[in-house]
PDB file of C-alpha atoms and ligand atoms in Angstrom:
ATOM      1  CA  UNK O1367       0.000   0.000   0.000  1.00 90.00           C
ATOM      2  CA  UNK O1368       1.189   3.497  -0.792  1.00 97.00           C
ATOM      3  CA  UNK O1369       0.447   5.725   2.171  1.00 98.00           C
ATOM      4  CA  UNK O1370       2.467   8.855   1.516  1.00 98.00           C
ATOM      5  CA  UNK O1371       2.496  11.469  -1.168  1.00 98.00           C
ATOM      6  CA  UNK O1372       5.310  13.967  -1.631  1.00 98.00           C
ATOM      7  CA  UNK O1373       4.600  17.448  -2.944  1.00 98.00           C
ATOM      8  CA  UNK O1374       7.715  19.324  -4.067  1.00 96.00           C
ATOM      9  CA  UNK O1375       6.608  22.918  -3.542  1.00 93.00           C
ATOM     10  CA  UNK O1376       9.716  24.986  -3.037  1.00 88.00           C
ATOM     11  CA  UNK O1377       9.986  26.480  -6.535  1.00 84.00           C
ATOM     12  CA  UNK O1378       9.775  30.182  -7.253  1.00 83.00           C
ATOM     13  CA  UNK O1379       6.931  30.136  -9.781  1.00 84.00           C
ATOM     14  CA  UNK O1380       8.685  32.789 -11.847  1.00 89.00           C
ATOM     15  CA  UNK O1381       6.276  32.401 -14.757  1.00 90.00           C
ATOM     16  CA  UNK O1382       3.520  33.886 -12.614  1.00 93.00           C
ATOM     17  CA  UNK O1383       5.379  36.884 -11.220  1.00 93.00           C
ATOM     18  CA  UNK O1384       4.359  39.216  -9.726  1.00 94.00           C
ATOM     19  CA  UNK O1385       1.523  37.015  -8.337  1.00 92.00           C
ATOM     20  CA  UNK O1386       4.070  34.580  -6.929  1.00 91.00           C
ATOM     21  CA  UNK O1387       6.350  37.199  -5.379  1.00 90.00           C
ATOM     22  CA  UNK O1388       5.030  36.504  -1.885  1.00 89.00           C
ATOM     23  CA  UNK O1389       2.498  33.736  -2.589  1.00 91.00           C
ATOM     24  CA  UNK O1390       3.574  30.171  -3.354  1.00 92.00           C
ATOM     25  CA  UNK O1391       2.555  29.121  -6.867  1.00 93.00           C
ATOM     26  CA  UNK O1392       0.936  26.024  -5.324  1.00 95.00           C
ATOM     27  CA  UNK O1393      -1.524  28.384  -3.596  1.00 95.00           C
ATOM     28  CA  UNK O1394      -2.695  29.951  -6.866  1.00 95.00           C
ATOM     29  CA  UNK O1395      -6.425  29.218  -7.002  1.00 96.00           C
ATOM     30  CA  UNK O1396      -8.216  27.479  -9.827  1.00 97.00           C
ATOM     31  CA  UNK O1397     -11.520  29.298  -9.241  1.00 97.00           C
ATOM     32  CA  UNK O1398     -11.719  29.004  -5.430  1.00 94.00           C
ATOM     33  CA  UNK O1399      -9.394  26.108  -4.635  1.00 96.00           C
ATOM     34  CA  UNK O1400      -5.608  26.294  -4.496  1.00 97.00           C
ATOM     35  CA  UNK O1401      -3.673  24.011  -6.840  1.00 97.00           C
ATOM     36  CA  UNK O1402      -2.145  22.054  -3.984  1.00 97.00           C
ATOM     37  CA  UNK O1403      -5.589  21.153  -2.629  1.00 98.00           C
ATOM     38  CA  UNK O1404      -6.502  19.515  -5.944  1.00 98.00           C
ATOM     39  CA  UNK O1405      -3.353  17.388  -5.609  1.00 98.00           C
ATOM     40  CA  UNK O1406      -4.188  16.471  -2.017  1.00 98.00           C
ATOM     41  CA  UNK O1407      -7.714  15.451  -3.068  1.00 98.00           C
ATOM     42  CA  UNK O1408      -6.249  13.174  -5.733  1.00 98.00           C
ATOM     43  CA  UNK O1409      -3.827  11.571  -3.237  1.00 98.00           C
ATOM     44  CA  UNK O1410      -6.589  11.011  -0.673  1.00 98.00           C
ATOM     45  CA  UNK O1411      -8.773   9.378  -3.286  1.00 98.00           C
ATOM     46  CA  UNK O1412      -5.872   7.015  -4.009  1.00 98.00           C
ATOM     47  CA  UNK O1413      -5.783   5.975  -0.327  1.00 98.00           C
ATOM     48  CA  UNK O1414      -2.838   8.101   0.781  1.00 98.00           C
ATOM     49  CA  UNK O1415      -3.146   9.912   4.095  1.00 98.00           C
ATOM     50  CA  UNK O1416       0.388  11.207   4.692  1.00 98.00           C
ATOM     51  CA  UNK O1417       0.913  14.439   2.775  1.00 98.00           C
ATOM     52  CA  UNK O1418       4.611  15.342   2.811  1.00 98.00           C
ATOM     53  CA  UNK O1419       5.311  18.824   1.551  1.00 97.00           C
ATOM     54  CA  UNK O1420       8.744  20.099   0.575  1.00 96.00           C
ATOM     55  CA  UNK O1421       8.544  23.835   1.114  1.00 93.00           C
ATOM     56  CA  UNK O1422      10.938  26.726   0.937  1.00 87.00           C
ATOM     57  CA  UNK O1423      11.282  30.236   2.253  1.00 81.00           C
ATOM     58  CA  UNK O1424       8.105  32.305   2.161  1.00 78.00           C
ATOM     59  CA  UNK O1425       5.783  29.325   1.865  1.00 83.00           C
ATOM     60  CA  UNK O1426       3.977  29.604   5.207  1.00 88.00           C
ATOM     61  CA  UNK O1427       0.590  29.958   3.592  1.00 92.00           C
ATOM     62  CA  UNK O1428       0.849  26.310   2.465  1.00 93.00           C
ATOM     63  CA  UNK O1429       0.966  25.012   6.025  1.00 92.00           C
ATOM     64  CA  UNK O1430      -1.594  27.591   7.187  1.00 94.00           C
ATOM     65  CA  UNK O1431      -4.007  26.380   4.519  1.00 95.00           C
ATOM     66  CA  UNK O1432      -4.127  22.878   5.984  1.00 95.00           C
ATOM     67  CA  UNK O1433      -4.657  24.118   9.532  1.00 92.00           C
ATOM     68  CA  UNK O1434      -7.425  25.716  11.562  1.00 90.00           C
ATOM     69  CA  UNK O1435      -7.928  29.488  11.261  1.00 91.00           C
ATOM     70  CA  UNK O1436      -9.601  30.178  14.610  1.00 89.00           C
ATOM     71  CA  UNK O1437     -10.541  33.783  13.985  1.00 91.00           C
ATOM     72  CA  UNK O1438     -12.141  33.114  10.620  1.00 91.00           C
ATOM     73  CA  UNK O1439     -13.905  29.972  11.798  1.00 88.00           C
ATOM     74  CA  UNK O1440     -15.293  31.728  14.849  1.00 91.00           C
ATOM     75  CA  UNK O1441     -16.505  34.589  12.684  1.00 91.00           C
ATOM     76  CA  UNK O1442     -18.446  32.453  10.212  1.00 91.00           C
ATOM     77  CA  UNK O1443     -19.542  29.753  12.632  1.00 90.00           C
ATOM     78  CA  UNK O1444     -23.270  29.046  12.303  1.00 91.00           C
ATOM     79  CA  UNK O1445     -23.620  31.098   9.077  1.00 93.00           C
ATOM     80  CA  UNK O1446     -24.184  29.638   5.586  1.00 89.00           C
ATOM     81  CA  UNK O1447     -20.603  30.611   4.731  1.00 90.00           C
ATOM     82  CA  UNK O1448     -19.377  27.772   6.903  1.00 89.00           C
ATOM     83  CA  UNK O1449     -20.249  25.340   4.101  1.00 89.00           C
ATOM     84  CA  UNK O1450     -17.366  26.766   2.103  1.00 89.00           C
ATOM     85  CA  UNK O1451     -14.950  25.183   4.574  1.00 90.00           C
ATOM     86  CA  UNK O1452     -16.544  21.746   4.417  1.00 89.00           C
ATOM     87  CA  UNK O1453     -14.094  20.247   1.913  1.00 92.00           C
ATOM     88  CA  UNK O1454     -10.917  21.534   3.523  1.00 93.00           C
ATOM     89  CA  UNK O1455     -12.142  20.432   6.955  1.00 91.00           C
ATOM     90  CA  UNK O1456     -12.774  16.930   5.605  1.00 94.00           C
ATOM     91  CA  UNK O1457      -9.243  16.850   4.187  1.00 96.00           C
ATOM     92  CA  UNK O1458      -7.764  17.899   7.525  1.00 95.00           C
ATOM     93  CA  UNK O1459      -9.667  15.143   9.314  1.00 95.00           C
ATOM     94  CA  UNK O1460      -8.438  12.428   6.965  1.00 96.00           C
ATOM     95  CA  UNK O1461      -4.863  13.451   6.226  1.00 97.00           C
ATOM     96  CA  UNK O1462      -1.771  14.392   8.183  1.00 97.00           C
ATOM     97  CA  UNK O1463       0.628  17.022   6.888  1.00 97.00           C
ATOM     98  CA  UNK O1464       4.363  17.123   7.392  1.00 97.00           C
ATOM     99  CA  UNK O1465       6.768  19.707   6.045  1.00 96.00           C
ATOM    100  CA  UNK O1466      10.446  20.021   5.348  1.00 96.00           C
ATOM    101  CA  UNK O1467      12.268  22.972   3.882  1.00 94.00           C
ATOM    102  CA  UNK O1468      14.494  22.749   0.849  1.00 92.00           C
ATOM    103  CA  UNK O1469      17.144  25.360   1.524  1.00 89.00           C
ATOM    104  CA  UNK O1470      18.553  25.592  -1.981  1.00 88.00           C
ATOM    105  CA  UNK O1471      16.821  25.170  -5.307  1.00 88.00           C
ATOM    106  CA  UNK O1472      18.854  22.402  -6.892  1.00 93.00           C
ATOM    107  CA  UNK O1473      16.185  20.768  -9.001  1.00 94.00           C
ATOM    108  CA  UNK O1474      13.276  18.360  -8.734  1.00 96.00           C
ATOM    109  CA  UNK O1475      15.537  15.398  -7.930  1.00 97.00           C
ATOM    110  CA  UNK O1476      17.058  17.355  -5.054  1.00 97.00           C
ATOM    111  CA  UNK O1477      13.592  18.357  -3.797  1.00 97.00           C
ATOM    112  CA  UNK O1478      12.523  14.701  -3.788  1.00 98.00           C
ATOM    113  CA  UNK O1479      15.712  13.715  -1.960  1.00 98.00           C
ATOM    114  CA  UNK O1480      14.978  16.428   0.623  1.00 97.00           C
ATOM    115  CA  UNK O1481      11.672  14.635   1.256  1.00 97.00           C
ATOM    116  CA  UNK O1482      13.402  11.393   2.266  1.00 98.00           C
ATOM    117  CA  UNK O1483      13.192  12.343   5.956  1.00 97.00           C
ATOM    118  CA  UNK O1484       9.405  12.512   5.657  1.00 98.00           C
ATOM    119  CA  UNK O1485       8.948   9.414   3.509  1.00 98.00           C
ATOM    120  CA  UNK O1486      11.322   6.866   5.041  1.00 97.00           C
ATOM    121  CA  UNK O1487      11.886   3.491   3.452  1.00 97.00           C
ATOM    122  CA  UNK O1488       8.658   2.878   1.547  1.00 98.00           C
ATOM    123  CA  UNK O1489       7.271   3.394  -1.934  1.00 98.00           C
ATOM    124  CA  UNK O1490       5.559   6.757  -2.312  1.00 98.00           C
ATOM    125  CA  UNK O1491       3.801   9.005  -4.780  1.00 98.00           C
ATOM    126  CA  UNK O1492       4.943  12.401  -6.051  1.00 98.00           C
ATOM    127  CA  UNK O1493       2.566  15.109  -7.227  1.00 98.00           C
ATOM    128  CA  UNK O1494       3.691  18.274  -8.974  1.00 98.00           C
ATOM    129  CA  UNK O1495       0.744  20.478  -8.114  1.00 97.00           C
ATOM    130  CA  UNK O1496       1.071  22.699 -11.162  1.00 95.00           C
ATOM    131  CA  UNK O1497       0.080  19.729 -13.315  1.00 97.00           C
ATOM    132  CA  UNK O1498      -3.624  19.660 -12.495  1.00 98.00           C
ATOM    133  CA  UNK O1499      -5.259  16.349 -13.388  1.00 98.00           C
ATOM    134  CA  UNK O1500      -9.016  15.833 -13.593  1.00 97.00           C
ATOM    135  CA  UNK O1501     -10.935  12.644 -14.248  1.00 97.00           C
ATOM    136  CA  UNK O1502     -12.866  14.088 -17.217  1.00 95.00           C
ATOM    137  CA  UNK O1503     -15.043  10.984 -17.465  1.00 93.00           C
ATOM    138  CA  UNK O1504     -12.445   8.488 -16.184  1.00 95.00           C
ATOM    139  CA  UNK O1505     -13.556   6.403 -13.206  1.00 95.00           C
ATOM    140  CA  UNK O1506     -10.588   7.295 -11.029  1.00 97.00           C
ATOM    141  CA  UNK O1507      -7.996   9.986 -10.608  1.00 98.00           C
ATOM    142  CA  UNK O1508      -4.518   9.498 -12.076  1.00 98.00           C
ATOM    143  CA  UNK O1509      -2.877   8.526  -8.775  1.00 98.00           C
ATOM    144  CA  UNK O1510      -5.552   5.881  -8.100  1.00 98.00           C
ATOM    145  CA  UNK O1511      -4.923   4.424 -11.545  1.00 98.00           C
ATOM    146  CA  UNK O1512      -1.174   4.369 -10.845  1.00 98.00           C
ATOM    147  CA  UNK O1513      -1.563   2.770  -7.404  1.00 98.00           C
ATOM    148  CA  UNK O1514      -3.506  -0.110  -8.953  1.00 97.00           C
ATOM    149  CA  UNK O1515      -0.605  -0.648 -11.372  1.00 98.00           C
ATOM    150  CA  UNK O1516       1.968  -0.404  -8.593  1.00 98.00           C
ATOM    151  CA  UNK O1517       0.182  -3.135  -6.662  1.00 97.00           C
ATOM    152  CA  UNK O1518       0.604  -5.422  -9.637  1.00 97.00           C
ATOM    153  CA  UNK O1519       4.108  -4.486 -10.815  1.00 97.00           C
ATOM    154  CA  UNK O1520       5.872  -3.191  -7.659  1.00 97.00           C
ATOM    155  CA  UNK O1521       8.229  -0.816  -9.439  1.00 98.00           C
ATOM    156  CA  UNK O1522       8.498   2.905 -10.168  1.00 98.00           C
ATOM    157  CA  UNK O1523       5.851   4.344 -12.491  1.00 98.00           C
ATOM    158  CA  UNK O1524       5.687   7.675 -14.313  1.00 98.00           C
ATOM    159  CA  UNK O1525       2.546   9.137 -15.854  1.00 98.00           C
ATOM    160  CA  UNK O1526       2.953  10.097 -19.504  1.00 98.00           C
ATOM    161  CA  UNK O1527       0.966  11.791 -22.194  1.00 98.00           C
ATOM    162  CA  UNK O1528       1.563  12.353 -25.876  1.00 97.00           C
ATOM    163  CA  UNK O1529       2.532  15.930 -26.664  1.00 96.00           C
ATOM    164  CA  UNK O1530       3.141  17.650 -30.002  1.00 96.00           C
ATOM    165  CA  UNK O1531       6.713  17.129 -31.192  1.00 94.00           C
ATOM    166  CA  UNK O1532       7.527  20.832 -30.914  1.00 94.00           C
ATOM    167  CA  UNK O1533       6.815  20.680 -27.164  1.00 95.00           C
ATOM    168  CA  UNK O1534       8.958  17.713 -26.130  1.00 97.00           C
ATOM    169  CA  UNK O1535      11.786  20.035 -25.030  1.00 96.00           C
ATOM    170  CA  UNK O1536       9.651  21.158 -22.060  1.00 95.00           C
ATOM    171  CA  UNK O1537       9.403  17.698 -20.505  1.00 97.00           C
ATOM    172  CA  UNK O1538      11.130  14.535 -19.441  1.00 98.00           C
ATOM    173  CA  UNK O1539      10.553  12.226 -22.421  1.00 98.00           C
ATOM    174  CA  UNK O1540      10.565   8.426 -22.401  1.00 98.00           C
ATOM    175  CA  UNK O1541      11.218   5.695 -24.909  1.00 97.00           C
ATOM    176  CA  UNK O1542       9.268   2.583 -24.066  1.00 96.00           C
ATOM    177  CA  UNK O1543       8.033  -0.814 -25.190  1.00 97.00           C
ATOM    178  CA  UNK O1544       4.320  -1.447 -24.901  1.00 97.00           C
ATOM    179  CA  UNK O1545       3.674  -4.285 -22.423  1.00 96.00           C
ATOM    180  CA  UNK O1546      -0.074  -3.952 -21.988  1.00 95.00           C
ATOM    181  CA  UNK O1547      -2.813  -1.453 -22.804  1.00 94.00           C
ATOM    182  CA  UNK O1548      -1.462   2.058 -22.132  1.00 97.00           C
ATOM    183  CA  UNK O1549       1.521   0.682 -20.193  1.00 98.00           C
ATOM    184  CA  UNK O1550       5.151   0.812 -21.351  1.00 98.00           C
ATOM    185  CA  UNK O1551       8.384  -0.536 -19.971  1.00 98.00           C
ATOM    186  CA  UNK O1552      10.781   2.414 -20.063  1.00 98.00           C
ATOM    187  CA  UNK O1553      13.975   1.721 -22.017  1.00 97.00           C
ATOM    188  CA  UNK O1554      15.322   5.249 -22.073  1.00 97.00           C
ATOM    189  CA  UNK O1555      14.398   8.657 -20.743  1.00 97.00           C
ATOM    190  CA  UNK O1556      15.792  12.143 -21.304  1.00 98.00           C
ATOM    191  CA  UNK O1557      15.152  15.368 -19.420  1.00 98.00           C
ATOM    192  CA  UNK O1558      14.063  18.179 -21.732  1.00 97.00           C
ATOM    193  CA  UNK O1559      15.701  16.944 -24.945  1.00 97.00           C
ATOM    194  CA  UNK O1560      16.904  19.512 -27.458  1.00 95.00           C
ATOM    195  CA  UNK O1561      14.313  20.094 -30.208  1.00 92.00           C
ATOM    196  CA  UNK O1562      14.442  17.333 -32.789  1.00 91.00           C
ATOM    197  CA  UNK O1563      16.288  14.858 -30.547  1.00 95.00           C
ATOM    198  CA  UNK O1564      13.474  13.460 -28.367  1.00 96.00           C
ATOM    199  CA  UNK O1565      13.240   9.641 -28.285  1.00 96.00           C
ATOM    200  CA  UNK O1566       9.418   9.879 -28.681  1.00 97.00           C
ATOM    201  CA  UNK O1567       6.574  12.295 -28.006  1.00 97.00           C
ATOM    202  CA  UNK O1568       5.647  10.625 -24.708  1.00 98.00           C
ATOM    203  CA  UNK O1569       6.140  13.294 -22.069  1.00 98.00           C
ATOM    204  CA  UNK O1570       6.314  12.703 -18.328  1.00 98.00           C
ATOM    205  CA  UNK O1571       3.720  14.695 -16.423  1.00 98.00           C
ATOM    206  CA  UNK O1572       3.837  15.490 -12.711  1.00 98.00           C
ATOM    207  CA  UNK O1573       2.688  12.174 -11.238  1.00 98.00           C
ATOM    208  CA  UNK O1574       5.159   9.524 -10.110  1.00 98.00           C
ATOM    209  CA  UNK O1575       5.245   6.443  -7.960  1.00 98.00           C
ATOM    210  CA  UNK O1576       8.768   5.827  -6.754  1.00 98.00           C
ATOM    211  CA  UNK O1577      10.366   2.915  -4.958  1.00 98.00           C
ATOM    212  CA  UNK O1578      12.546   4.050  -2.035  1.00 98.00           C
ATOM    213  CA  UNK O1579      15.852   2.947  -3.603  1.00 98.00           C
ATOM    214  CA  UNK O1580      15.454   6.157  -5.637  1.00 98.00           C
ATOM    215  CA  UNK O1581      16.887   8.072  -2.653  1.00 98.00           C
ATOM    216  CA  UNK O1582      20.261   6.279  -2.778  1.00 98.00           C
ATOM    217  CA  UNK O1583      20.350   6.806  -6.544  1.00 98.00           C
ATOM    218  CA  UNK O1584      19.534  10.512  -6.145  1.00 98.00           C
ATOM    219  CA  UNK O1585      22.372  10.941  -3.645  1.00 98.00           C
ATOM    220  CA  UNK O1586      24.750   9.923  -6.426  1.00 97.00           C
ATOM    221  CA  UNK O1587      23.034  11.655  -9.327  1.00 97.00           C
ATOM    222  CA  UNK O1588      25.183  14.399 -10.824  1.00 97.00           C
ATOM    223  CA  UNK O1589      23.550  17.676 -11.852  1.00 96.00           C
ATOM    224  CA  UNK O1590      22.073  17.301 -15.341  1.00 96.00           C
ATOM    225  CA  UNK O1591      19.914  19.552 -17.511  1.00 96.00           C
ATOM    226  CA  UNK O1592      20.084  23.171 -16.355  1.00 94.00           C
ATOM    227  CA  UNK O1593      22.731  22.253 -13.761  1.00 96.00           C
ATOM    228  CA  UNK O1594      19.996  20.710 -11.583  1.00 96.00           C
ATOM    229  CA  UNK O1595      19.620  17.258 -10.046  1.00 97.00           C
ATOM    230  CA  UNK O1596      16.961  15.660 -12.205  1.00 98.00           C
ATOM    231  CA  UNK O1597      14.557  12.916 -11.144  1.00 98.00           C
ATOM    232  CA  UNK O1598      14.519  11.804 -14.790  1.00 98.00           C
ATOM    233  CA  UNK O1599      18.263  10.985 -14.601  1.00 98.00           C
ATOM    234  CA  UNK O1600      17.815   9.002 -11.373  1.00 98.00           C
ATOM    235  CA  UNK O1601      14.882   7.107 -12.842  1.00 98.00           C
ATOM    236  CA  UNK O1602      16.969   6.205 -15.892  1.00 98.00           C
ATOM    237  CA  UNK O1603      19.173   4.168 -13.586  1.00 97.00           C
ATOM    238  CA  UNK O1604      16.143   2.159 -12.397  1.00 98.00           C
ATOM    239  CA  UNK O1605      14.898   1.921 -15.987  1.00 98.00           C
ATOM    240  CA  UNK O1606      18.161   0.350 -17.104  1.00 97.00           C
ATOM    241  CA  UNK O1607      17.323  -2.503 -14.722  1.00 96.00           C
ATOM    242  CA  UNK O1608      13.839  -2.775 -16.208  1.00 95.00           C
ATOM    243  CA  UNK O1609      12.304  -1.201 -13.086  1.00 96.00           C
ATOM    244  CA  UNK O1610      10.336   1.744 -14.510  1.00 98.00           C
ATOM    245  CA  UNK O1611       6.948   1.741 -16.192  1.00 98.00           C
ATOM    246  CA  UNK O1612       5.280   4.606 -18.027  1.00 98.00           C
ATOM    247  CA  UNK O1613       1.520   4.814 -17.899  1.00 98.00           C
ATOM    248  CA  UNK O1614      -0.612   6.694 -20.391  1.00 98.00           C
ATOM    249  CA  UNK O1615      -3.293   7.737 -17.940  1.00 98.00           C
ATOM    250  CA  UNK O1616      -7.001   8.274 -18.416  1.00 97.00           C
ATOM    251  CA  UNK O1617      -8.195  11.797 -17.725  1.00 98.00           C
ATOM    252  CA  UNK O1618      -7.147  15.297 -18.597  1.00 97.00           C
ATOM    253  CA  UNK O1619      -4.148  17.284 -17.466  1.00 98.00           C
ATOM    254  CA  UNK O1620      -3.615  21.035 -17.467  1.00 98.00           C
ATOM    255  CA  UNK O1621      -0.189  22.644 -17.330  1.00 96.00           C
ATOM    256  CA  UNK O1622      -1.027  25.251 -14.717  1.00 96.00           C
ATOM    257  CA  UNK O1623       2.602  26.350 -14.653  1.00 93.00           C
ATOM    258  CA  UNK O1624       1.867  28.179 -17.913  1.00 93.00           C
ATOM    259  CA  UNK O1625      -0.600  31.013 -18.339  1.00 94.00           C
ATOM    260  CA  UNK O1626      -2.642  29.371 -21.155  1.00 96.00           C
ATOM    261  CA  UNK O1627      -2.861  26.082 -19.212  1.00 97.00           C
ATOM    262  CA  UNK O1628      -3.898  27.944 -16.085  1.00 97.00           C
ATOM    263  CA  UNK O1629      -6.695  29.733 -17.927  1.00 97.00           C
ATOM    264  CA  UNK O1630      -7.837  26.516 -19.581  1.00 98.00           C
ATOM    265  CA  UNK O1631      -7.954  24.775 -16.188  1.00 98.00           C
ATOM    266  CA  UNK O1632      -9.868  27.669 -14.659  1.00 98.00           C
ATOM    267  CA  UNK O1633     -12.509  27.533 -17.392  1.00 98.00           C
ATOM    268  CA  UNK O1634     -12.751  23.751 -17.157  1.00 98.00           C
ATOM    269  CA  UNK O1635     -13.152  23.743 -13.377  1.00 97.00           C
ATOM    270  CA  UNK O1636     -15.669  26.587 -13.439  1.00 97.00           C
ATOM    271  CA  UNK O1637     -17.779  24.819 -16.040  1.00 96.00           C
ATOM    272  CA  UNK O1638     -17.487  21.259 -14.752  1.00 95.00           C
ATOM    273  CA  UNK O1639     -16.479  21.035 -11.112  1.00 90.00           C
ATOM    274  CA  UNK O1640     -17.234  24.263  -9.297  1.00 89.00           C
ATOM    275  CA  UNK O1641     -20.309  24.414  -7.110  1.00 80.00           C
ATOM    276  CA  UNK O1642     -21.620  27.603  -5.439  1.00 76.00           C
TER     277      UNK O1642
HETATM  278  C1  G1P N  43       9.449  18.540 -14.293  1.00 84.67           C
HETATM  279  C2  G1P N  43      10.279  17.317 -14.685  1.00 84.67           C
HETATM  280  C3  G1P N  43       9.962  16.886 -16.108  1.00 84.67           C
HETATM  281  C4  G1P N  43       8.470  16.661 -16.254  1.00 84.67           C
HETATM  282  C5  G1P N  43       7.674  17.915 -15.785  1.00 84.67           C
HETATM  283  C6  G1P N  43       6.202  17.645 -15.743  1.00 84.67           C
HETATM  284  O1  G1P N  43       9.890  19.641 -15.065  1.00 84.67           O
HETATM  285  O2  G1P N  43      11.658  17.625 -14.537  1.00 84.67           O
HETATM  286  O3  G1P N  43      10.655  15.706 -16.417  1.00 84.67           O
HETATM  287  O4  G1P N  43       8.172  16.365 -17.599  1.00 84.67           O
HETATM  288  O5  G1P N  43       8.071  18.314 -14.473  1.00 84.67           O
HETATM  289  O6  G1P N  43       5.482  18.801 -15.450  1.00 84.67           O
HETATM  290  P1  G1P N  43       9.477  21.166 -14.713  1.00 84.67           P
HETATM  291  O7  G1P N  43       8.127  21.377 -15.296  1.00 84.67           O
HETATM  292  O8  G1P N  43       9.482  21.272 -13.212  1.00 84.67           O
HETATM  293  O9  G1P N  43      10.530  21.999 -15.362  1.00 84.67           O
END
């Protein structure tokens, strides 16, 4: 069973400046719910109750969000407005939240390694909150789909989606062999390949299940693309032993780290998921 989900959330969110000057990008709301809360909902649905958040300087509002706000709650107690807190209260009852600070921004691999103290020696999920995933007609969220696969295969799994060839340079890209419907054994993977050099158009999106040996690998992973420690490079080491699967998930994903993706997600949520 996968019980813990790691949320790397120490990044600067420079693409959304000035909004992210003092507000973490993970707190940017899609209509009325912050991005991170969508990720937590998805993890809870998949049976995870330990939310492990890697934060950085100036990210206090993340931990405040998943805590009681006495003044506010006292003020609206007994009024219809209290309903608006129903979902977040339910989350706080079901999940526990732990935090660790990443002192230096040395890449996603480094952020995940920073989370080792919170995860320990067990398989875990990773959610990058700026990739917002919705079911869009699928029966389950992406993490639930991945957990079911983990239970069968017991190895690391990355979520992938096909992207246009002129966008592969924005992602980790895999090369895989199809082993069953929508599931590939990863033979090779490259972080943000130069245009025209990608091994396929199957891009990794921000959902991972990782086996805990990834931490030892990350400790020895040299800085890669952009001078940062990349999870893609660490995963390649597992892949070379046949220990990484790529799953073409059911559902829809929005790149909320980009302005067009953020707007698209906002419209989608307003039209399909938001309730007054
Ligand atoms: C990270 C990963 C990349 C992955 C992407 C998904 O990149 O390094 O492999 O494809 O997330 O969103 P970032 O978007 O943080 O630059």
